[in-house]
PDB file of C-alpha atoms in Angstrom:
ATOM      1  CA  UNK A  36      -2.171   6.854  -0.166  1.00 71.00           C
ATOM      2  CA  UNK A  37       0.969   4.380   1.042  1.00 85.00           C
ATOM      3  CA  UNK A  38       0.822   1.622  -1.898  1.00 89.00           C
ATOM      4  CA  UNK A  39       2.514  -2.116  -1.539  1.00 92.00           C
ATOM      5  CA  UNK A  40       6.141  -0.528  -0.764  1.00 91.00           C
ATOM      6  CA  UNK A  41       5.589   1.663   1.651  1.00 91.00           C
ATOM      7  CA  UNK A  42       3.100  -0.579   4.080  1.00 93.00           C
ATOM      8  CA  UNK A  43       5.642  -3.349   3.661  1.00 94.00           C
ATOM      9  CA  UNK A  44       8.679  -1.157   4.490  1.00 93.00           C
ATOM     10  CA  UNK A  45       6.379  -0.108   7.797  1.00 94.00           C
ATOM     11  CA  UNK A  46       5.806  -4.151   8.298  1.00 96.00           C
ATOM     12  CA  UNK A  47       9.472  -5.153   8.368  1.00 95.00           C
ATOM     13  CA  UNK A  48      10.434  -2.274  10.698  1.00 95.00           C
ATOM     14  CA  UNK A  49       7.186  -3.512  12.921  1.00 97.00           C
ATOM     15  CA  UNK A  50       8.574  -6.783  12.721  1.00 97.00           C
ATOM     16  CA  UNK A  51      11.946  -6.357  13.709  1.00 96.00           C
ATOM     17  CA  UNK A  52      10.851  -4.387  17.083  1.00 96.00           C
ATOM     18  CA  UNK A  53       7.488  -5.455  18.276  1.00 98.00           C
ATOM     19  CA  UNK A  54       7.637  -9.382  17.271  1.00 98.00           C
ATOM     20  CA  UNK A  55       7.830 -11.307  20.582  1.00 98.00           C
ATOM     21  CA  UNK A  56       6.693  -8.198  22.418  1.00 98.00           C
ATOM     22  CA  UNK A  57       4.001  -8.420  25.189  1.00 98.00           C
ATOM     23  CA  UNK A  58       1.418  -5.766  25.399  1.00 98.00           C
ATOM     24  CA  UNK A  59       1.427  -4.186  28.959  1.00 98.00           C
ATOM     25  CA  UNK A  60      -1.085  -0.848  28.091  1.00 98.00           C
ATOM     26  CA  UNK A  61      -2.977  -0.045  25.049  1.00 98.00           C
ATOM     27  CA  UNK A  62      -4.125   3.960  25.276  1.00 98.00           C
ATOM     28  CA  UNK A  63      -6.637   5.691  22.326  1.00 98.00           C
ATOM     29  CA  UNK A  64      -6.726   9.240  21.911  1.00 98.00           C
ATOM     30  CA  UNK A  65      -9.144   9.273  19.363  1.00 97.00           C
ATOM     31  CA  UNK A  66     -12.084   7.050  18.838  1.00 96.00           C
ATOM     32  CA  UNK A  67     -12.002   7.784  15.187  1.00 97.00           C
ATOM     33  CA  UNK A  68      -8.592   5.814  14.833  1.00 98.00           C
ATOM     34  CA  UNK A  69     -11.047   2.440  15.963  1.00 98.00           C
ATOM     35  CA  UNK A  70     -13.969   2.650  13.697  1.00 97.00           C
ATOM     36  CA  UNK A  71     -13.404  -0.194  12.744  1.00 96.00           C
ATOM     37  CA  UNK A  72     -13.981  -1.552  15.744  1.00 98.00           C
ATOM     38  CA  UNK A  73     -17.545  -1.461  16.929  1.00 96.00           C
ATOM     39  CA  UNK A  74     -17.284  -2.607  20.396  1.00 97.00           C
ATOM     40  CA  UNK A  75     -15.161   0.324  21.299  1.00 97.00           C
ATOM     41  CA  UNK A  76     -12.357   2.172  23.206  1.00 97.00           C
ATOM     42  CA  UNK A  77     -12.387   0.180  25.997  1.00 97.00           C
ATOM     43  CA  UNK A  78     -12.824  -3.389  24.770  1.00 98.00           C
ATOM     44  CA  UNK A  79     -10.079  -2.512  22.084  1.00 98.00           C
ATOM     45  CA  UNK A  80      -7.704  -2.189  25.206  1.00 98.00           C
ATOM     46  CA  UNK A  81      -8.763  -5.154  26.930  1.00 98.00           C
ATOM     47  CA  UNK A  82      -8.554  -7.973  24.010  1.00 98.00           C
ATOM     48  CA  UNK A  83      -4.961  -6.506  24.351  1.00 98.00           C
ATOM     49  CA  UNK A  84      -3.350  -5.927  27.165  1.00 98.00           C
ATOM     50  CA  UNK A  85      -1.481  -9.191  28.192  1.00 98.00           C
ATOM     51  CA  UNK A  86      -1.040 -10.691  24.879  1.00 98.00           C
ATOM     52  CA  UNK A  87       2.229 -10.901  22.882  1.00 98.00           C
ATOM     53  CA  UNK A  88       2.871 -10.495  19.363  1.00 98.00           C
ATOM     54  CA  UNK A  89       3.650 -13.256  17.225  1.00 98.00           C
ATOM     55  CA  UNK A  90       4.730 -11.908  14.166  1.00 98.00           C
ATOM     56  CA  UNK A  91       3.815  -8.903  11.799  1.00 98.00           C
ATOM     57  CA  UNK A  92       1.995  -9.533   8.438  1.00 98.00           C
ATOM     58  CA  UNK A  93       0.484  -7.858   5.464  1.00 97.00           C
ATOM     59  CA  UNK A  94      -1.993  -8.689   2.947  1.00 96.00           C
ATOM     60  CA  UNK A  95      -2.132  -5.916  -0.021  1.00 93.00           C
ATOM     61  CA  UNK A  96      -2.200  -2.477   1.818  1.00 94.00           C
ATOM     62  CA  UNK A  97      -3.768  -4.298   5.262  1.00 97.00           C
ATOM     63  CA  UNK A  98      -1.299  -5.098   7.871  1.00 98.00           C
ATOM     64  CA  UNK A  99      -2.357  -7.600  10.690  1.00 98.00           C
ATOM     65  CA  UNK A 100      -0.192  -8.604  14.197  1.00 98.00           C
ATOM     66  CA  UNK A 101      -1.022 -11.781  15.130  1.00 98.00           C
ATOM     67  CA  UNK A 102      -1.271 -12.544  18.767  1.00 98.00           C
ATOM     68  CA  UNK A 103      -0.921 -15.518  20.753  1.00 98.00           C
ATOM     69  CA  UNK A 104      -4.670 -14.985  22.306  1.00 98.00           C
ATOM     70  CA  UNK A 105      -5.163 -16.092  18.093  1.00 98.00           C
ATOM     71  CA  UNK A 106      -6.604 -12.406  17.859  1.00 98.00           C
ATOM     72  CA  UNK A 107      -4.922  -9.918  15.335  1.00 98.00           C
ATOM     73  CA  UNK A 108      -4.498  -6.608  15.531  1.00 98.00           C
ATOM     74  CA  UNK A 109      -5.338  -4.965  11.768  1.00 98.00           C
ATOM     75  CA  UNK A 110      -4.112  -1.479  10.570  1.00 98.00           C
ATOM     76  CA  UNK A 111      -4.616   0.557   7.344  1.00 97.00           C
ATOM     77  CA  UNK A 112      -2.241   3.230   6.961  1.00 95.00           C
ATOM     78  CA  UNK A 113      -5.263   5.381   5.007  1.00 93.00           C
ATOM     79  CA  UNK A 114      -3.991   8.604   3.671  1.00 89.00           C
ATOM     80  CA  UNK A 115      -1.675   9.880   6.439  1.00 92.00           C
ATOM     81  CA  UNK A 116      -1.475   7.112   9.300  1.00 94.00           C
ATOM     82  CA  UNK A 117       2.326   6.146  10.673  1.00 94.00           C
ATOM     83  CA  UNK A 118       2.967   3.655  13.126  1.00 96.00           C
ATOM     84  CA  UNK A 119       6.219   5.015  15.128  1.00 96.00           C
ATOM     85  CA  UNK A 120       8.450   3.695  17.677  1.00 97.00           C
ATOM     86  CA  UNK A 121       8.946   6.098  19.848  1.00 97.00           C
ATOM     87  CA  UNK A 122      11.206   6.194  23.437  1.00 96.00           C
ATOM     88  CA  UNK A 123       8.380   6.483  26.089  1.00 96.00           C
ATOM     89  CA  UNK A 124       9.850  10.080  27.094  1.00 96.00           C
ATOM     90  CA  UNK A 125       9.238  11.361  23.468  1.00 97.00           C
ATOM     91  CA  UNK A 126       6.947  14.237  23.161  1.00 97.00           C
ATOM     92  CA  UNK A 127       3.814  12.873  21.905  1.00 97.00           C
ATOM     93  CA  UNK A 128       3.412  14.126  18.690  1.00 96.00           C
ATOM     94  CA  UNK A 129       0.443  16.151  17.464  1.00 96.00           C
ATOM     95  CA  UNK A 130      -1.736  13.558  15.741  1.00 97.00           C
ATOM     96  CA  UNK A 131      -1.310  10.974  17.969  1.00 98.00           C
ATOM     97  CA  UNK A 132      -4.244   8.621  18.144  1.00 98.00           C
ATOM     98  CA  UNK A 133      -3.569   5.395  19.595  1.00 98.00           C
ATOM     99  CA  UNK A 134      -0.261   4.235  22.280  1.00 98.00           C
ATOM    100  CA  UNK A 135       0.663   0.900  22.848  1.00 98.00           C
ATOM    101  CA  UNK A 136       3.160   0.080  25.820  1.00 98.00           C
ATOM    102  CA  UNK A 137       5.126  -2.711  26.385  1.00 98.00           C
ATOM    103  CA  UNK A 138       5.715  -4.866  29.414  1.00 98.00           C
ATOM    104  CA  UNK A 139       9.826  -5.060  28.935  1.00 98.00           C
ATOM    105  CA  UNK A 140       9.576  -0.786  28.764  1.00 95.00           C
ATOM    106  CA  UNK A 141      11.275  -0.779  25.197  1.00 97.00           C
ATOM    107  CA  UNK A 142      10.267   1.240  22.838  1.00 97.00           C
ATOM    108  CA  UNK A 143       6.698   2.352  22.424  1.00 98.00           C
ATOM    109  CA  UNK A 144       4.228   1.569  19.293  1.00 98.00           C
ATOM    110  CA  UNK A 145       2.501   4.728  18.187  1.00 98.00           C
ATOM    111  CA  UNK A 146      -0.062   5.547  15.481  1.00 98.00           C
ATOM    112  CA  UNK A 147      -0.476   9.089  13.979  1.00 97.00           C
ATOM    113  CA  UNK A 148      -2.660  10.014  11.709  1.00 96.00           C
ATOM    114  CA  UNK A 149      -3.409  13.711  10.759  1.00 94.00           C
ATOM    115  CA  UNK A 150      -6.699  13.102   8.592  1.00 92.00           C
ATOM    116  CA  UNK A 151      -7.885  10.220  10.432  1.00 93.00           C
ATOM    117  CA  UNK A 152      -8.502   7.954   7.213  1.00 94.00           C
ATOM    118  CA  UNK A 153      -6.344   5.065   8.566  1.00 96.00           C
ATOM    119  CA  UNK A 154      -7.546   2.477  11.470  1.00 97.00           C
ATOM    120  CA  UNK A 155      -6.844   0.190  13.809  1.00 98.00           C
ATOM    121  CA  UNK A 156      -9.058  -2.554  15.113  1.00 98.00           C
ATOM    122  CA  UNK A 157      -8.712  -6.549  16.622  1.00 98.00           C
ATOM    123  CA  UNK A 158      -9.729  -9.307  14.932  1.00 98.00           C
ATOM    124  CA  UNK A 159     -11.288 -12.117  16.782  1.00 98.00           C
ATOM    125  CA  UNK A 160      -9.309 -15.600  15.894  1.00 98.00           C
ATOM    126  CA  UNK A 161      -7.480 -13.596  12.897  1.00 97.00           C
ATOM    127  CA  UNK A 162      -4.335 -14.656  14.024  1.00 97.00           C
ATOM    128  CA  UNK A 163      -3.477 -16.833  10.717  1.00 97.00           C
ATOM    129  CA  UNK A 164      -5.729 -14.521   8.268  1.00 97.00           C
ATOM    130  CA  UNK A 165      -8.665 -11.738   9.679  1.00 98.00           C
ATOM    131  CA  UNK A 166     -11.888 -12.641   7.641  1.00 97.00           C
ATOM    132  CA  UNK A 167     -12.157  -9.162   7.630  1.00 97.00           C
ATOM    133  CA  UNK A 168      -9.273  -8.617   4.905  1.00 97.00           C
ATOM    134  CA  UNK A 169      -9.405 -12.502   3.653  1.00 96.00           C
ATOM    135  CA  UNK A 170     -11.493 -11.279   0.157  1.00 95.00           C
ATOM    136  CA  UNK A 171      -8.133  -8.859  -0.977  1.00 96.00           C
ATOM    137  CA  UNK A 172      -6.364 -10.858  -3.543  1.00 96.00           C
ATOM    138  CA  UNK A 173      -2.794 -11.684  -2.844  1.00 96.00           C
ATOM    139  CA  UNK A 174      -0.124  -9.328  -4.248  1.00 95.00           C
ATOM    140  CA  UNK A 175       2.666 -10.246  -6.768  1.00 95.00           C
ATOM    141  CA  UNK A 176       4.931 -10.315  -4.457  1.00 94.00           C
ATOM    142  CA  UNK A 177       3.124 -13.365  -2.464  1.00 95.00           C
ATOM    143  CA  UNK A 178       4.850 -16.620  -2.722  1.00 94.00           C
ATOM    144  CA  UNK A 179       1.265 -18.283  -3.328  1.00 95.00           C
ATOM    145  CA  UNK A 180       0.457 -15.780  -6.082  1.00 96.00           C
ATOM    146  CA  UNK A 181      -1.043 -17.631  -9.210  1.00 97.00           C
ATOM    147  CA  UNK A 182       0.862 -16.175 -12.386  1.00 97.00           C
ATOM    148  CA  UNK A 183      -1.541 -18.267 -14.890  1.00 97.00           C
ATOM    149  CA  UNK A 184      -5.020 -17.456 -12.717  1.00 97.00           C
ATOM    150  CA  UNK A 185      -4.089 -13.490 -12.542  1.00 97.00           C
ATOM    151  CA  UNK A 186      -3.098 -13.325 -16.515  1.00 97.00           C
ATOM    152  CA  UNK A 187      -6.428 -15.541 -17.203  1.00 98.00           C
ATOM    153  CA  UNK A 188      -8.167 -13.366 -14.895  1.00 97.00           C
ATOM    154  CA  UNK A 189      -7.111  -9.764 -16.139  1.00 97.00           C
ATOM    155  CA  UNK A 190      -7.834 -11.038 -19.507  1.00 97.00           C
ATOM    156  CA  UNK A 191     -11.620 -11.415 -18.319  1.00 97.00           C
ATOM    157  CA  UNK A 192     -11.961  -8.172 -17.286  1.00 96.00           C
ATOM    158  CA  UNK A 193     -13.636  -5.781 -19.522  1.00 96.00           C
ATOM    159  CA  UNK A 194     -12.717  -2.753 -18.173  1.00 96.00           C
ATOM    160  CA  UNK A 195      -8.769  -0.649 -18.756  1.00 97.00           C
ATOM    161  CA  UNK A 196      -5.798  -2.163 -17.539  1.00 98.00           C
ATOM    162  CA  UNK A 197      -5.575   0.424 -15.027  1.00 97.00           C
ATOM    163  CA  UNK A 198      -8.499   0.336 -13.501  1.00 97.00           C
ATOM    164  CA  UNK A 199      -7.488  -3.718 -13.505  1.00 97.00           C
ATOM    165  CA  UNK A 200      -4.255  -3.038 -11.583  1.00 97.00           C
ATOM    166  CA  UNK A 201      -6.301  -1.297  -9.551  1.00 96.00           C
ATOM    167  CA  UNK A 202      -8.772  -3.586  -8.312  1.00 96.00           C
ATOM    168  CA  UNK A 203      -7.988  -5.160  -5.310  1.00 94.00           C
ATOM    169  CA  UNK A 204      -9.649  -7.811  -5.712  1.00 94.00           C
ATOM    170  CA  UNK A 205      -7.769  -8.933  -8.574  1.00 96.00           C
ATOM    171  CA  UNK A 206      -4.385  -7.693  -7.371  1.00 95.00           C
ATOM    172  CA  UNK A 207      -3.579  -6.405  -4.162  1.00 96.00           C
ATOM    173  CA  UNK A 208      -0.878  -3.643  -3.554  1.00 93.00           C
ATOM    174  CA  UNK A 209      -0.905  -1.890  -6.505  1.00 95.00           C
ATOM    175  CA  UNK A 210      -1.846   1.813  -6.570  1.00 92.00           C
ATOM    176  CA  UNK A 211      -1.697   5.056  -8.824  1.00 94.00           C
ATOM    177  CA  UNK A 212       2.113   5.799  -8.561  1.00 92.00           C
ATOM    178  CA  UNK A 213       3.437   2.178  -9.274  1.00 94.00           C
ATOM    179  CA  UNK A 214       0.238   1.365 -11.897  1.00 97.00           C
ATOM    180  CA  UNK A 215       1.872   4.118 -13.666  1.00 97.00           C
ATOM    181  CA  UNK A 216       5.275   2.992 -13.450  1.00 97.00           C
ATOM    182  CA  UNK A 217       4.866  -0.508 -14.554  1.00 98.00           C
ATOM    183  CA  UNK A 218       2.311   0.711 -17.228  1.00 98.00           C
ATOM    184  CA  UNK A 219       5.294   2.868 -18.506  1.00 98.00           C
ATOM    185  CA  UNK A 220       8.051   0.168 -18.653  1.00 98.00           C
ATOM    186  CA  UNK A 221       5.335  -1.971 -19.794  1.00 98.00           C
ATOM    187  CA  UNK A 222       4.885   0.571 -23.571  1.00 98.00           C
ATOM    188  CA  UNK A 223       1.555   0.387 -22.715  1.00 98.00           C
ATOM    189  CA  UNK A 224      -1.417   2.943 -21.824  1.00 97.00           C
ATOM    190  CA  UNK A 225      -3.325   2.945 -18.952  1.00 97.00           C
ATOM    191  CA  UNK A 226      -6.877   2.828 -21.117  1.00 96.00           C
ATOM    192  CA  UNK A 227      -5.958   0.027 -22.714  1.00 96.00           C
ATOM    193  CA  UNK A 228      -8.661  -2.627 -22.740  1.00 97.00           C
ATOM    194  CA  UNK A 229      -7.832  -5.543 -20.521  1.00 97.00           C
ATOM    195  CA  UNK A 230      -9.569  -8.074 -22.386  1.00 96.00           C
ATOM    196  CA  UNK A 231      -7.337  -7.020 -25.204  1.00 95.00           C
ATOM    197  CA  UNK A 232      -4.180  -7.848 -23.961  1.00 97.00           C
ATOM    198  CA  UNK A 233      -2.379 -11.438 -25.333  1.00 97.00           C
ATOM    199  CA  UNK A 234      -1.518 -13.633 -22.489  1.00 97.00           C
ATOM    200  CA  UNK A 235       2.361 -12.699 -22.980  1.00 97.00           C
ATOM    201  CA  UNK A 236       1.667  -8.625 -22.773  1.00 98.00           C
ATOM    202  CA  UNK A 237      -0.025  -9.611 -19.379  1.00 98.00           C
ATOM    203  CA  UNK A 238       2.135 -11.598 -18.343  1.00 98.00           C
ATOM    204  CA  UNK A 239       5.177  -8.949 -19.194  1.00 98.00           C
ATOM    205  CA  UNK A 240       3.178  -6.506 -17.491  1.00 98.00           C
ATOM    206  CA  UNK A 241       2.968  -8.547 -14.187  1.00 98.00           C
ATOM    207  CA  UNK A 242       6.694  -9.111 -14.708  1.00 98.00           C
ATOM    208  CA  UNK A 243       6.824  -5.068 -14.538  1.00 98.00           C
ATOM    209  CA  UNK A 244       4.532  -4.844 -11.655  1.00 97.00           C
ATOM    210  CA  UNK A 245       6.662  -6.629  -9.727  1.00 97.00           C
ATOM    211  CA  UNK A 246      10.006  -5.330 -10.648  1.00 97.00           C
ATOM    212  CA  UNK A 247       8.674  -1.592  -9.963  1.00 96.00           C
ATOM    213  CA  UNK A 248       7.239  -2.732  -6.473  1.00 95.00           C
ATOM    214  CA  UNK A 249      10.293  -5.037  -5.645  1.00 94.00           C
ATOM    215  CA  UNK A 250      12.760  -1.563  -6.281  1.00 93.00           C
ATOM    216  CA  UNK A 251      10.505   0.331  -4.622  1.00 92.00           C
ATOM    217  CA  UNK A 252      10.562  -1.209  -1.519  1.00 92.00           C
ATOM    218  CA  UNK A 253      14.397  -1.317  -1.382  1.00 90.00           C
ATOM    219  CA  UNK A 254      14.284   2.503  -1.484  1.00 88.00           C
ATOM    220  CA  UNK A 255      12.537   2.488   1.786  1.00 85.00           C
ATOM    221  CA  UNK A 256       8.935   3.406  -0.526  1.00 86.00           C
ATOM    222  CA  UNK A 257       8.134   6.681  -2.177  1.00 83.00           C
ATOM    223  CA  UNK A 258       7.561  10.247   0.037  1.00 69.00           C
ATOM    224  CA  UNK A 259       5.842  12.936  -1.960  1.00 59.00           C
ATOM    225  CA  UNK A 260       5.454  15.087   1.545  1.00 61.00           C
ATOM    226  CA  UNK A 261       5.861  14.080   5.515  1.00 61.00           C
ATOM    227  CA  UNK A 262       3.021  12.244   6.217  1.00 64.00           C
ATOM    228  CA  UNK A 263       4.656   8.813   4.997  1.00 74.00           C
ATOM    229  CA  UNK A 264       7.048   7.778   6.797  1.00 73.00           C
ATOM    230  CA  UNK A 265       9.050   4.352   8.055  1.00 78.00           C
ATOM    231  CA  UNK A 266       8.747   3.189  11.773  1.00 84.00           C
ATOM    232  CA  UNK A 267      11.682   5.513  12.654  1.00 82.00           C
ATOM    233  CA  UNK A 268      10.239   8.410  10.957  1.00 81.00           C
ATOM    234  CA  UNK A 269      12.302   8.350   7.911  1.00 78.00           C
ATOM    235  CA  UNK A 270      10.829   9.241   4.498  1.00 77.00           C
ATOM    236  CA  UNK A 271      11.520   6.714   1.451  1.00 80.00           C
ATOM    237  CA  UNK A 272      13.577   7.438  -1.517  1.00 68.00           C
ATOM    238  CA  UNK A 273      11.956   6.287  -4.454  1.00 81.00           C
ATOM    239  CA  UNK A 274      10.342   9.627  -5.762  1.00 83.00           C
ATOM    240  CA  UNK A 275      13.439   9.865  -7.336  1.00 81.00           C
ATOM    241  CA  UNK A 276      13.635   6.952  -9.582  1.00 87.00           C
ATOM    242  CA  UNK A 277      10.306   7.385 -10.575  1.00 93.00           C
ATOM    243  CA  UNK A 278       9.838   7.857 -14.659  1.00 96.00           C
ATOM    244  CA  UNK A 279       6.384   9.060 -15.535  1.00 97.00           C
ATOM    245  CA  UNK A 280       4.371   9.656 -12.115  1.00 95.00           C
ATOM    246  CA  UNK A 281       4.701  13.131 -11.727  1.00 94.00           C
ATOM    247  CA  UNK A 282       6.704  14.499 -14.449  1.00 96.00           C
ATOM    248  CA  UNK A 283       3.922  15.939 -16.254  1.00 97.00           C
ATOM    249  CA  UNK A 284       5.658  18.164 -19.163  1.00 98.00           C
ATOM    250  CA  UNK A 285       9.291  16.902 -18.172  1.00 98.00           C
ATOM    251  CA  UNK A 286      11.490  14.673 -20.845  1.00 98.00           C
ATOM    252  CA  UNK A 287      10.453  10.532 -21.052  1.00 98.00           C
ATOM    253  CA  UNK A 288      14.033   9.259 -19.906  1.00 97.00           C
ATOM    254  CA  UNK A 289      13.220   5.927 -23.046  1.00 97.00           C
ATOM    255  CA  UNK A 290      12.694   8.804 -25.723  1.00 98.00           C
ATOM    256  CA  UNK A 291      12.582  12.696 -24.578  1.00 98.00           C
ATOM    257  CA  UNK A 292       8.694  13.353 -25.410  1.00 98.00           C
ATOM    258  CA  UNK A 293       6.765  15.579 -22.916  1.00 98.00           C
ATOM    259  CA  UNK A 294       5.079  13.267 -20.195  1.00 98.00           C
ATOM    260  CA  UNK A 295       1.653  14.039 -20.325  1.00 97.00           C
ATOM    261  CA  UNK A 296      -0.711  14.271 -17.415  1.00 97.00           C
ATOM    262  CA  UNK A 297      -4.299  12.886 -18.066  1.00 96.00           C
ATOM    263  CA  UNK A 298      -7.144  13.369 -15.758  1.00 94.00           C
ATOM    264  CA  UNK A 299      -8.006   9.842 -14.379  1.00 94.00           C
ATOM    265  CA  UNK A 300     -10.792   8.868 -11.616  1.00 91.00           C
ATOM    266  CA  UNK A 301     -10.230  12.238  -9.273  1.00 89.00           C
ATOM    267  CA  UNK A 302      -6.543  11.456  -9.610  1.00 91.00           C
ATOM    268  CA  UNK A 303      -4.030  12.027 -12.339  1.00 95.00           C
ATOM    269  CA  UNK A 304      -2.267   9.916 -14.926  1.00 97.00           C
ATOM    270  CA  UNK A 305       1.035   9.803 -16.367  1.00 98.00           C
ATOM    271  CA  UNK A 306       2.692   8.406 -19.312  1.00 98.00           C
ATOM    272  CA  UNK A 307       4.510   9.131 -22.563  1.00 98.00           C
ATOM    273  CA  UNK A 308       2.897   9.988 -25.573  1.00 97.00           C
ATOM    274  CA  UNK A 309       4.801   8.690 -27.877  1.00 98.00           C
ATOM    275  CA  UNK A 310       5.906   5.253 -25.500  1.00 98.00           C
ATOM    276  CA  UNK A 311       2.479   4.557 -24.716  1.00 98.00           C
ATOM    277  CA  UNK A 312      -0.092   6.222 -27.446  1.00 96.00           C
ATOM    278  CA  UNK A 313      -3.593   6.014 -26.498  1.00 94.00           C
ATOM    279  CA  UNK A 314      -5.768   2.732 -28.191  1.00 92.00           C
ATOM    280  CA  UNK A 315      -8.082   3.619 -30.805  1.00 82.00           C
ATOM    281  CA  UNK A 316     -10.613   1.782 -29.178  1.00 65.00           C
ATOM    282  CA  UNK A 317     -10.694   3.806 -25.635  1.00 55.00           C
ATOM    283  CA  UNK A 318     -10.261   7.262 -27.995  1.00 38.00           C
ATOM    284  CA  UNK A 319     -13.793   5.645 -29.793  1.00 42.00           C
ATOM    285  CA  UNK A 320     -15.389   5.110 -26.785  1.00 40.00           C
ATOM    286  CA  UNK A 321     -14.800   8.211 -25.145  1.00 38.00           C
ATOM    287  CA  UNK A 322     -15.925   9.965 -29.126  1.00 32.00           C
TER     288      UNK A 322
END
């Protein structure tokens, strides 16, 4: 699933060519692509058509156009869903679920989505924050994001520090590939318990976060397969800068030991053995 990196690299492309746009046609393919919003097809296209976009924004993995009705438009990439600009003479493409046309007959705004996990849907006065996304915490890359309150607060938590970065509610953004990554420059394992951690090791670990994120995104985000791509349709490059996330058996580039793979919620781990030993008190727990 697209992480912090790769649904901002989709928000600056959105903002660069639909910012200032005005909405002349909104078409929907699929009605599974608006879920999300109940009142359906048809009223999707009408709170539309007519209004301009103000401005693209994200919040964690959430990205929301405001308009200048004060409606938003919110998307969630999900596992596979792109949002393309395509010339209005382009082929549509296989998976296309939802068209939006332009009145100044630029460049059109398309969303994809092969497994039809993603969504769009309009918020009613979400212009300057949908209620609908307003309980994700902010990400560390937010220039209101509280340092002190997320250290005090991941210090609460008595659960692993993975499942902590995890929590969106806590921190936004963060997923498997770059939980892994930080956790790895970070010499720590992913079952470590939270409430363990001295307020310097979280805070180190937040300074991690971020780095891994903030390099990320200048790669363009990481593509493991096609289905993630940038507005243009062009796959990210950070796959290969990444240290641990899967490299399972392959050399630690800090100290040469295997990378192990660990089974972890459905999903997979990664880290170094030796880097990042396992605490005694998760290897208790689990007997």
């Amino acid at each position: 699933m697209p992480e912090l990196p790769e649904v901002e690299t989709v928000r600056q492309g959105l903002a660069q060519w639909v910012t200032g746009r005005r909405i002349a046609e909104v078409e929907v393919l699929h009605p599974r692509a608006i879920r999300r919003h109940p009142a359906g097809a048809a009223h999707f296209a009408d709170v539309l058509v007519g209004t301009t976009v103000r401005d693209v924004r994200r919040r964690g993995k959430y990205l929301w156009l405001p308009l200048d009705s004060g409606d938003a438009v919110i998307g969630h990439l999900g596992m596979s869903g792109q949002l393309l600009l395509q010339p209005g003479a382009a082929p549509d493409e296989a998976h296309l679920r939802v068209r939006f046309r332009f009145a100044d007959d630029g460049p059109e705004l398309r969303f994809v989505d092969q497994r039809t996990f993603g969504g769009l849907s309009v918020s009613a006065g979400g212009a300057e924050m949908p209620t609908e996304i307003a309980h994700i915490a902010r990400d560390p890359l937010d220039p209101e994001f509280s340092e002190a309150a997320f250290v005090a607060a991941l210090r609460r938590r008595r659960t692993e520090v993975k499942r902590a970065l995890l929590d969106q509610t806590l921190l936004s953004g963060v997923g498997n590939i770059y939980a892994d990554e930080a956790l790895w420059r970070a010499r720590l394992h992913g079952a470590r318990p939270a409430d363990g951690l001295t307020g310097p090791a979280a805070l180190r670990l937040l300074g991690h976060v971020r780095d891994v994120l903030g390099e990320a995104i200048k790669e363009g985000g990481t593509s493991f397969d096609a289905l993630y791509v940038n507005v243009n349709g062009e796959s990210g490059y950070f796959d290969r800068a990444l240290n641990v996330y899967g490299r399972a058996d392959q050399p630690c580039r800090r100290c040469g030991t295997p990378v192990r793979r660990e089974a972890f919620m459905n999903r997979s781990s990664y880290s170094c053995p030796r880097c990042q030993p396992r605490p005694r008190r998760a290897l208790q727990a689990s007997g």
